[in-house]
Structures are given as structure tokens and as C-alpha cells.
Tab-separated table of C-alpha atoms and ligand atoms in Angstrom:
chain	number	residue	atom	x	y	z
J	274	UNK	CA	6.480	26.946	-5.127
J	275	UNK	CA	3.417	27.668	-3.165
J	276	UNK	CA	4.003	28.732	0.517
J	277	UNK	CA	1.352	25.671	1.336
J	278	UNK	CA	3.544	23.533	0.863
J	279	UNK	CA	5.833	24.356	1.569
J	280	UNK	CA	4.737	23.602	5.010
J	281	UNK	CA	3.391	21.004	3.492
J	282	UNK	CA	6.748	18.923	2.401
J	283	UNK	CA	10.085	21.007	3.438
J	284	UNK	CA	12.278	17.595	1.324
J	285	UNK	CA	10.753	18.009	-1.777
J	286	UNK	CA	10.352	22.144	-1.506
J	287	UNK	CA	14.665	22.081	-0.820
J	288	UNK	CA	14.945	20.175	-4.077
J	289	UNK	CA	12.103	22.110	-6.387
J	290	UNK	CA	14.245	25.187	-4.965
J	291	UNK	CA	17.246	23.313	-6.343
J	292	UNK	CA	16.007	22.492	-9.109
J	293	UNK	CA	18.600	20.595	-12.048
J	294	UNK	CA	18.124	16.543	-11.755
J	295	UNK	CA	20.461	14.195	-10.401
J	296	UNK	CA	22.777	12.622	-13.102
J	297	UNK	CA	22.190	9.030	-11.726
J	298	UNK	CA	18.746	7.681	-13.189
J	299	UNK	CA	17.527	5.715	-9.812
J	300	UNK	CA	20.571	6.155	-8.139
J	301	UNK	CA	21.041	3.302	-6.323
J	302	UNK	CA	17.182	1.805	-6.299
J	303	UNK	CA	17.801	1.291	-10.140
J	304	UNK	CA	16.875	-1.665	-10.500
J	305	UNK	CA	17.823	-4.234	-13.159
J	306	UNK	CA	14.653	-3.967	-16.026
J	307	UNK	CA	13.532	-7.791	-15.597
J	308	UNK	CA	13.337	-7.856	-12.370
J	309	UNK	CA	10.537	-7.103	-9.398
J	310	UNK	CA	11.307	-4.952	-6.510
J	311	UNK	CA	8.741	-4.931	-3.305
J	312	UNK	CA	9.230	-2.612	-0.340
J	313	UNK	CA	6.387	-1.666	2.667
J	314	UNK	CA	6.903	1.725	4.033
J	315	UNK	CA	3.786	1.556	6.045
J	316	UNK	CA	2.343	-2.034	7.773
J	317	UNK	CA	-0.140	-1.267	10.032
J	318	UNK	CA	-3.734	-1.224	9.864
J	319	UNK	CA	-6.057	1.713	11.224
J	320	UNK	CA	-4.175	3.912	12.578
J	321	UNK	CA	-0.991	4.873	12.612
J	322	UNK	CA	1.067	4.437	15.693
J	323	UNK	CA	4.310	5.646	16.601
J	324	UNK	CA	6.891	5.372	19.887
J	325	UNK	CA	9.164	3.334	21.421
J	326	UNK	CA	7.111	-0.190	21.587
J	327	UNK	CA	6.927	0.154	17.889
J	328	UNK	CA	10.060	0.882	16.255
J	329	UNK	CA	11.196	-2.100	14.887
J	330	UNK	CA	8.373	-3.580	12.558
J	331	UNK	CA	7.395	0.581	12.372
J	332	UNK	CA	3.580	2.732	12.861
J	333	UNK	CA	2.994	4.089	10.234
J	334	UNK	CA	-0.310	2.278	7.492
J	335	UNK	CA	-0.595	0.721	4.546
J	336	UNK	CA	1.829	1.245	1.980
J	337	UNK	CA	3.480	-1.411	-0.540
J	338	UNK	CA	5.678	-0.055	-3.469
J	339	UNK	CA	5.953	-2.698	-6.164
J	340	UNK	CA	9.404	-2.135	-8.043
J	341	UNK	CA	8.372	-3.024	-12.261
J	342	UNK	CA	12.379	-3.029	-13.911
J	343	UNK	CA	11.694	1.185	-13.817
J	344	UNK	CA	7.719	1.326	-13.148
J	345	UNK	CA	6.586	2.252	-10.261
J	346	UNK	CA	3.350	0.932	-8.515
J	347	UNK	CA	1.898	2.070	-5.277
J	348	UNK	CA	-0.581	-0.029	-2.743
J	349	UNK	CA	-2.502	2.445	-1.177
J	350	UNK	CA	-0.906	5.726	0.412
J	351	UNK	CA	-1.638	4.844	4.324
J	352	UNK	CA	1.361	7.607	5.879
J	353	UNK	CA	3.578	5.662	5.080
J	354	UNK	CA	3.699	7.308	1.968
J	355	UNK	CA	5.311	9.946	3.069
J	356	UNK	CA	8.549	8.381	3.634
J	357	UNK	CA	8.477	7.268	0.077
J	358	UNK	CA	8.047	10.707	-0.634
J	359	UNK	CA	11.518	11.389	0.064
J	360	UNK	CA	12.755	8.689	-1.534
J	361	UNK	CA	11.510	9.918	-3.858
J	362	UNK	CA	13.220	13.407	-3.684
J	363	UNK	CA	16.302	12.124	-5.080
J	364	UNK	CA	15.774	11.100	-7.750
J	365	UNK	CA	14.314	12.440	-11.487
J	366	UNK	CA	10.809	12.500	-12.150
J	367	UNK	CA	9.219	9.415	-12.936
J	368	UNK	CA	6.092	7.443	-13.479
J	369	UNK	CA	4.102	6.055	-10.815
J	370	UNK	CA	0.560	4.270	-10.752
J	371	UNK	CA	-0.640	4.729	-7.180
J	372	UNK	CA	-3.523	1.923	-6.640
J	373	UNK	CA	-5.832	2.352	-3.831
J	374	UNK	CA	-7.743	-0.667	-1.933
J	375	UNK	CA	-10.226	1.740	-0.730
J	376	UNK	CA	-10.751	4.991	1.102
J	377	UNK	CA	-10.644	4.384	4.605
J	378	UNK	CA	-8.391	6.615	6.216
J	379	UNK	CA	-5.569	4.592	7.491
J	380	UNK	CA	-4.996	3.764	3.335
J	381	UNK	CA	-5.289	7.571	1.603
J	382	UNK	CA	-3.858	9.629	5.660
J	383	UNK	CA	-0.402	9.528	4.081
J	384	UNK	CA	-1.257	11.257	1.033
J	385	UNK	CA	-1.278	15.036	1.698
J	386	UNK	CA	1.967	14.675	2.202
J	387	UNK	CA	3.263	12.821	-0.494
J	388	UNK	CA	6.085	14.975	-1.518
J	389	UNK	CA	6.000	13.386	-5.013
J	390	UNK	CA	3.013	14.590	-5.795
J	391	UNK	CA	3.442	18.074	-5.682
J	392	UNK	CA	7.068	18.177	-8.419
J	393	UNK	CA	6.242	19.769	-10.954
J	394	UNK	CA	8.167	17.084	-13.790
J	395	UNK	CA	6.442	13.325	-12.015
J	396	UNK	CA	3.071	12.377	-13.704
J	397	UNK	CA	1.378	10.116	-11.431
J	398	UNK	CA	-1.884	8.257	-12.078
J	399	UNK	CA	-4.128	7.352	-9.045
J	400	UNK	CA	-6.925	4.004	-9.170
J	401	UNK	CA	-10.095	2.708	-6.907
J	402	UNK	CA	-12.692	0.775	-7.913
J	403	UNK	CA	-15.689	1.493	-8.010
J	404	UNK	CA	-17.301	-0.036	-4.971
J	405	UNK	CA	-20.061	1.713	-2.937
J	406	UNK	CA	-19.019	4.417	-2.430
J	407	UNK	CA	-21.510	7.373	-4.436
J	408	UNK	CA	-18.842	9.601	-4.998
J	409	UNK	CA	-15.471	9.391	-7.299
J	410	UNK	CA	-11.873	8.739	-6.848
J	411	UNK	CA	-11.365	12.272	-7.625
J	412	UNK	CA	-14.259	14.474	-4.995
J	413	UNK	CA	-12.914	11.519	-2.021
J	414	UNK	CA	-9.189	12.809	-2.230
J	415	UNK	CA	-10.795	15.983	-2.765
J	416	UNK	CA	-12.650	16.547	0.494
J	417	UNK	CA	-10.206	15.288	2.338
J	418	UNK	CA	-7.674	18.115	1.218
J	419	UNK	CA	-10.238	20.727	1.878
J	420	UNK	CA	-10.682	23.194	4.875
J	421	UNK	CA	-11.097	22.869	7.897
J	422	UNK	CA	-9.742	19.436	8.092
J	423	UNK	CA	-6.776	20.337	5.930
J	424	UNK	CA	-5.562	23.145	4.931
J	425	UNK	CA	-3.942	22.196	1.179
J	426	UNK	CA	-6.420	21.647	-1.172
J	427	UNK	CA	-5.939	18.914	-4.075
J	428	UNK	CA	-4.872	21.756	-6.980
J	429	UNK	CA	-2.060	22.461	-5.202
J	430	UNK	CA	-0.481	19.301	-6.625
J	431	UNK	CA	2.819	20.086	-8.696
J	432	UNK	CA	2.601	16.472	-10.371
J	433	UNK	CA	0.925	16.002	-14.212
J	434	UNK	CA	-1.780	13.766	-12.225
J	435	UNK	CA	-5.022	12.497	-13.111
J	436	UNK	CA	-7.267	10.341	-11.763
J	437	UNK	CA	-8.555	6.702	-13.213
J	438	UNK	CA	-12.166	4.745	-11.396
J	439	UNK	CA	-12.625	0.627	-12.542
J	440	UNK	CA	-15.164	-1.528	-12.367
J	441	UNK	CA	-13.534	-4.085	-9.556
J	442	UNK	CA	-12.698	-8.049	-11.520
J	443	UNK	CA	-10.921	-5.884	-14.398
J	444	UNK	CA	-6.907	-6.240	-15.832
J	445	UNK	CA	-5.453	-3.508	-15.790
J	446	UNK	CA	-2.690	-2.782	-17.873
J	447	UNK	CA	-0.637	0.498	-16.564
J	448	UNK	CA	2.337	-0.413	-17.797
J	449	UNK	CA	4.138	-2.447	-21.368
J	450	UNK	CA	4.748	-5.627	-19.559
J	451	UNK	CA	3.104	-5.095	-15.969
J	452	UNK	CA	0.060	-6.663	-14.950
J	453	UNK	CA	-2.484	-6.173	-13.018
J	454	UNK	CA	-5.130	-7.885	-11.377
J	455	UNK	CA	-8.497	-7.002	-9.141
J	456	UNK	CA	-10.720	-8.096	-6.997
J	457	UNK	CA	-13.481	-7.910	-4.634
J	458	UNK	CA	-12.507	-8.809	-1.043
J	459	UNK	CA	-14.983	-8.900	1.767
J	460	UNK	CA	-15.407	-5.537	3.803
J	461	UNK	CA	-17.223	-2.644	5.521
J	462	UNK	CA	-17.818	-0.628	2.261
J	463	UNK	CA	-15.910	-3.160	-0.432
J	464	UNK	CA	-11.989	-2.866	-0.562
J	465	UNK	CA	-10.585	-3.780	-4.218
J	466	UNK	CA	-6.894	-6.604	-3.826
J	467	UNK	CA	-4.156	-6.192	-6.340
J	468	UNK	CA	-1.590	-9.205	-7.542
J	469	UNK	CA	0.611	-6.968	-9.536
J	470	UNK	CA	2.220	-9.525	-12.278
J	471	UNK	CA	5.941	-8.067	-14.376
J	472	UNK	CA	8.386	-10.570	-15.453
J	473	UNK	CA	6.884	-13.390	-14.803
J	474	UNK	CA	7.172	-12.858	-10.955
J	475	UNK	CA	3.554	-11.798	-9.341
J	476	UNK	CA	2.747	-9.952	-5.756
J	477	UNK	CA	-0.552	-10.308	-4.531
J	478	UNK	CA	-1.919	-6.802	-1.715
J	479	UNK	CA	-4.640	-8.911	-0.155
J	480	UNK	CA	-6.055	-6.421	2.409
J	481	UNK	CA	-8.637	-5.189	4.330
J	482	UNK	CA	-10.547	-8.663	3.907
J	483	UNK	CA	-12.008	-10.316	6.283
J	484	UNK	CA	-12.655	-14.177	5.581
J	485	UNK	CA	-15.405	-16.918	6.375
J	486	UNK	CA	-13.862	-19.293	8.556
J	487	UNK	CA	-15.489	-23.164	7.176
J	488	UNK	CA	-15.364	-21.210	3.264
J	489	UNK	CA	-12.272	-20.738	0.353
J	490	UNK	CA	-13.320	-17.200	-0.746
J	491	UNK	CA	-12.546	-17.104	-4.548
J	492	UNK	CA	-11.502	-13.707	-5.360
J	493	UNK	CA	-9.350	-13.795	-2.536
J	494	UNK	CA	-7.760	-17.747	-3.685
J	495	UNK	CA	-7.571	-15.541	-6.890
J	496	UNK	CA	-4.926	-13.466	-6.207
J	497	UNK	CA	-3.006	-16.102	-3.921
J	498	UNK	CA	-2.675	-18.785	-6.266
J	499	UNK	CA	1.368	-19.163	-6.964
J	500	UNK	CA	2.771	-16.246	-6.459
J	501	UNK	CA	5.906	-15.073	-5.358
J	502	UNK	CA	4.359	-12.646	-2.924
J	503	UNK	CA	1.208	-12.365	-0.760
J	504	UNK	CA	0.940	-9.608	1.421
J	505	UNK	CA	-2.821	-10.757	3.431
J	506	UNK	CA	-4.606	-8.437	6.410
J	507	UNK	CA	-3.893	-10.531	9.422
J	508	UNK	CA	-4.951	-7.418	11.567
J	509	UNK	CA	-6.450	-10.064	14.709
J	510	UNK	CA	-5.596	-12.467	16.200
J	511	UNK	CA	-8.181	-16.415	16.096
J	512	UNK	CA	-9.363	-14.848	20.011
J	513	UNK	CA	-10.242	-10.725	18.524
J	514	UNK	CA	-11.789	-12.692	15.273
J	515	UNK	CA	-14.677	-14.298	17.261
J	516	UNK	CA	-14.965	-10.983	18.713
J	517	UNK	CA	-15.213	-8.725	15.506
J	518	UNK	CA	-17.249	-10.451	13.216
J	519	UNK	CA	-18.036	-8.022	10.283
J	520	UNK	CA	-14.845	-5.596	10.468
J	521	UNK	CA	-13.928	-6.795	7.439
J	522	UNK	CA	-10.853	-8.063	8.721
J	523	UNK	CA	-8.891	-11.410	9.264
J	524	UNK	CA	-6.169	-13.538	11.148
J	525	UNK	CA	-2.657	-14.523	10.827
J	526	UNK	CA	-4.577	-18.335	10.853
J	527	UNK	CA	-6.292	-18.103	7.849
J	528	UNK	CA	-3.195	-16.821	5.816
J	529	UNK	CA	-1.560	-19.130	6.184
J	530	UNK	CA	-4.164	-21.668	5.572
J	531	UNK	CA	-4.739	-20.075	2.250
J	532	UNK	CA	-1.286	-19.373	2.025
J	533	UNK	CA	-0.545	-23.346	1.819
J	534	UNK	CA	-4.081	-23.504	-0.329
J	535	UNK	CA	-2.536	-20.966	-3.147
J	536	UNK	CA	0.814	-22.308	-3.394
J	537	UNK	CA	2.000	-19.339	-1.847
J	538	UNK	CA	6.021	-18.981	-1.796
J	539	UNK	CA	5.786	-16.489	0.012
J	540	UNK	CA	3.330	-14.570	2.476
J	541	UNK	CA	3.943	-11.217	4.606
J	542	UNK	CA	1.429	-11.037	7.363
J	543	UNK	CA	0.205	-7.276	7.317
J	544	UNK	CA	-1.855	-4.212	8.489
J	545	UNK	CA	-1.092	-5.022	11.937
J	546	UNK	CA	-2.874	-3.852	14.593
J	547	UNK	CA	-2.301	-0.768	16.655
J	548	UNK	CA	-1.728	-2.200	19.630
J	549	UNK	CA	0.651	-4.424	18.663
J	550	UNK	CA	3.824	-3.688	20.128
J	551	UNK	CA	6.428	-5.254	18.249
J	552	UNK	CA	6.883	-8.389	21.423
J	553	UNK	CA	3.529	-9.521	20.170
J	554	UNK	CA	4.357	-9.550	16.356
J	555	UNK	CA	7.617	-11.109	17.477
J	556	UNK	CA	5.813	-13.465	18.450
J	557	UNK	CA	3.487	-14.173	16.178
J	558	UNK	CA	6.154	-14.345	13.674
J	559	UNK	CA	7.443	-17.268	15.772
J	560	UNK	CA	4.464	-18.896	14.963
J	561	UNK	CA	3.241	-17.970	12.072
J	562	UNK	CA	6.328	-19.449	10.630
J	563	UNK	CA	6.712	-22.180	12.310
J	564	UNK	CA	3.296	-22.972	11.122
J	565	UNK	CA	4.674	-21.790	7.639
J	566	UNK	CA	8.305	-22.182	7.519
J	567	UNK	CA	9.401	-18.733	5.312
J	568	UNK	CA	5.891	-16.880	6.887
J	569	UNK	CA	7.273	-13.794	7.516
J	570	UNK	CA	5.499	-10.229	9.481
J	571	UNK	CA	5.730	-7.638	6.846
J	572	UNK	CA	7.655	-4.708	9.480
J	573	UNK	CA	8.394	-0.668	7.555
J	574	UNK	CA	11.303	-0.188	5.613
J	575	UNK	CA	11.597	-4.824	3.898
J	576	UNK	CA	12.672	-5.315	0.719
J	577	UNK	CA	12.077	-7.823	-1.121
J	578	UNK	CA	13.707	-8.964	-5.053
J	579	UNK	CA	11.598	-10.688	-6.266
M	802	LIG	ZN1	-6.883	-0.627	6.670
M	803	LIG	ZN1	-11.303	-0.719	5.763
């Protein structure tokens, strides 16, 4: 047990020390092989914002787990992924695909604190699109986990870790029966949107993207079309959007418009601005649901069975 790791995450350490495997595969989180379960571990953008004003929607940054039968896909490694690690500590080792939208800190800052990466028998594949960055996926994470930024280096990960890059736009098949469509989003430096399809269900993850008023982004529509559930970048209000052109984010009003256009079943507003308090998000939830019945504001801990 590396000393540095022990400082990072006590929960997973105690599991490793305990040894042995829980008797039940997946425990209460087990899902039927023909189903998809989606759980939000972090719904914020830009910066974590814990505190009394963000208790109900949560303060952790972007992380969404998608269970396809017994296979686990994780969309982004924002600070929410730390809690996912705690949940995984009670389960036997598994294979996890972590799909990163891009490398802005709010989407990767939780990775050094993700207990699952330090458990020897887990198999983890980090995947990211080749966007505008000139350095590779492994090198970027290595930089983030290097002194003086962070004391525990990347090679302290004890899981069987792989790093795979792909051209944005290609179709990934991380496991038999699990397909992931990828599309380029409009964001400074680029970002990759995802659509995970399994057993006839689809969830789209469209965050860190800016729309152009009056235009339909074909990439975004590709990802959203007829999806059962869509997470969409709703960082700004329409008023804020007017003064934030070029910042790479969108609005809940645009989310509603696109969801109608694409025939989305359930729309979940996502990537909340850290200054948005629970009461602000309540008001947005009300207005968005009035504009498109069934629309919700994503909150930490929300679970969807598709
Ligand atoms: Zn972001
Ligand atoms: Zn970003």
C-alpha cells in the first residue's frame, strides 16, 4: 500500500487492507443485463461549489455514470467521481471506461481522488478525443498528477490502467453491445460529446458546447436525436449568454429548443454555473418544465432507469 495513496483515499484503502471480495456481485447496485442505469455524481461546471446554498443540487463538477448491464461507463472525471469511488469500494473489481469530454479542470479534477484507480484488480480505460491539445491523454493526466501540482504521481494508480485516444466523430464500442457515438462540440480548445447506446436505450452527454443563435448544430442534433435521456450544457441564462459569447456554453432555453427538435424523451439541464444556488435552480426547473414538460435540472445523486 503506497503511503501517498493512503493519504489520498481512506475508504478504498480500508477495502484493500480488508482484502477478499464481497459475496454479492454489485450488491444493491446490480442491474439487469437488459437495462441502463444512469447516475449523476456531479452536475456543476467550472468549479466545485459546496456549501449551504448548494445542498440539494450538489456542488461537485461533472461526472455521470452509465451502467450498461454489468459494464460501467463514466462520463468525465470531475470532482463528483470521488463519491463514485466510494460506492465502488463496496463492490468487486470491475472494468470501467472513463470517457473524458475534454481536459478543462472541472472535467478531470476528481481523477487523482478516485479510489477505483488505486484498487489493483480494477481495469480502467481512459478515453479522450484528439482535439486541439498538442499533448496526449496520458501526458496531460501525468502533468496534473505531478509536483508541485499534486504529490501522488499517475503511476501510483494500482488498477490495470490504459489510455486510448480516438478521432472525434468515430463510433466506439467499449464492450460488446455498448456503442458510443462521438461528436465535436463548439468549445474553446474543443470538446467531445457522447451518446451511449445499449439494449435499445440511449443517453447523450452534450456538455461544454456553445450554440449559435438561429443555427442548428448538426453534431449536437446527431447526439440528441430520439435519445431517452440527454444531459445538455445549461450554464447560462439567456441574459448571461449575451455577454459570454465565445466562452463555450449554452442555455436552458436552447436545451429545450433542441430537445423538441431532436425528439428527446427526457431532458436534464447540466453543467450549472457555480454561482447558481438551489433556489435559482428551482426557478429554472420550474420555467424549463413549463416550457417542456418532463424537463429536469440534473442534481447530484439523481438516478435514471432507462
Ligand atoms: Zn466544463
Ligand atoms: Zn470546458
